[in-house]
């Protein structure tokens, strides 16, 4: 019998995740940690024993849209894959949304919720997308203070039983653009008690949700973002039929193919105003921020799945009489991947911790600004880390990584979305810039970094000057250019540099704790390796040069 390679196996992702476990142990109380461990172990076992095999078995299944029934009646039914039909129950059981709102869990509720989100995202075939938007919608409604809508929807969005759970869509994107929302063309017409919406939504993820938040321009309002209002809609009637909405088609996407993303036409769909009839972007911003945190953890969930599969494969694969895992070069490549992942996860956990504290009134103004800044930065950094990491991981499998039926290439195709939806890297960098230039932000950032590095002295005395140099480069890039065009042209480098500096400081702080409390030197090794990849991503070349190059190529 000729040689047959044993395929990689996926074990319980929580059981084997020292980075997550150690990160949680440092922050949570012992009681909180033990309670979370019970849930996380059970969820992790479900992922390994049932969900991952189901994902492989359903690899070729996709949602399908049926526009008409046999007799020509418009039905617009969307069929879902079996895993998608199962996931509301998993989400409700493990509290992937409600846990963040459980007051009894205190300020660590978000951290616990996102730990479970991270463990389950890669196993959800992107059911995490409607869950993310649902979490965002709950937050936005609560912040809007609209009591009627809070009573109507928030209990459903945070339901603890799958059959009661509603998900919410977030219908923002139109043909005019996913980033430039201000040019949205959907009209809102006042019709007695309700508003009626007319327009075309071009990219509505999770078209099967029971509710959605969307932007539309009430007739008579001015152009631009100021004239948009935020609306709440329940797209289906009690029989499950869409009313005054047509599904034009499902999108044919590079990845996330189990997720039924649709083009919709609103033809008088009834809706309710969430707040006043203007400033919709400001009102929907909590959804953006919430889903960006989900995106951060989802990206890392994919990164971690890739690392787990590659590590398992490397332990089974023989090369020249050695297992792949013992080849020095393979170890070096893997260490580089792990260091990026580890820094990214500490940044994500920190954001979740701040978010929980903020929602429990435990953040001062400075830390609230910091949270607002770190959300876009964590999203853009982890998305790019994951895309680069998974490209390398696919390569680590050699030819097997290029074969669709191993399930490996799909990881890379799916991951590409993390830097696109909820704002591309450039849009998020500009969002970070919006916060950075506000009075007091830089001081808050500097103070936070200083406090972190103060906890990393001793173990990292030799390395900390590199952090200061990179941070100064970001500051110089920002402050050296008063002109907004010059400044914005550097937004990506500045955001990346701040993200890498902050992630390094968090990892270094954690490494000091782990070496004392857990006698674990691996986080310190990861921090040094991450630093070796460089922190500074500012390329302070004259803008005239980039302009010349770009315009020469594209007149
Ligand atoms: C598994 C993980 C799943 C993740 C979920 C996946 C769902 C996928 C579905 C989608 O992708 S939906 C599409 C998502 N679309 C975006 O993310 C839009 C990207 N574009 C932006 O983020 C723009 O920056 C934005 C549309 C928000 C701003 O556009 P404008 O027209 O330039 O608005 P402007 O005037 O800058 O901001 C309006 C107000 O909102 C300002 O406040 P004021 O009116 O008080 O001055 C801003 O400060 C505020 N604002 C903007 N972004 C904010 C924010 N406030 C808080 N947080 C933010 N992030």
Tab-separated table of C-alpha atoms in Angstrom, residues 5-6 8 308-318 322-326 330:
chain	number	residue	atom	x	y	z
A	5	UNK	CA	-0.756	11.212	4.775
A	6	UNK	CA	-2.858	11.415	7.956
A	8	UNK	CA	-4.845	17.276	10.405
A	308	UNK	CA	-4.129	24.634	15.208
A	309	UNK	CA	-4.537	22.695	11.990
A	310	UNK	CA	-1.014	23.499	10.828
A	311	UNK	CA	0.522	22.536	14.155
A	312	UNK	CA	-1.344	19.238	14.154
A	313	UNK	CA	-0.341	18.574	10.564
A	314	UNK	CA	3.297	19.431	11.267
A	315	UNK	CA	3.316	16.840	14.062
A	316	UNK	CA	2.068	14.154	11.653
A	317	UNK	CA	4.093	15.012	8.555
A	318	UNK	CA	7.527	13.401	8.063
A	322	UNK	CA	12.022	14.167	11.068
A	323	UNK	CA	8.521	15.403	11.750
A	324	UNK	CA	7.845	18.738	10.119
A	325	UNK	CA	7.261	20.222	13.576
A	326	UNK	CA	10.913	19.523	14.482
A	330	UNK	CA	9.403	25.280	10.224
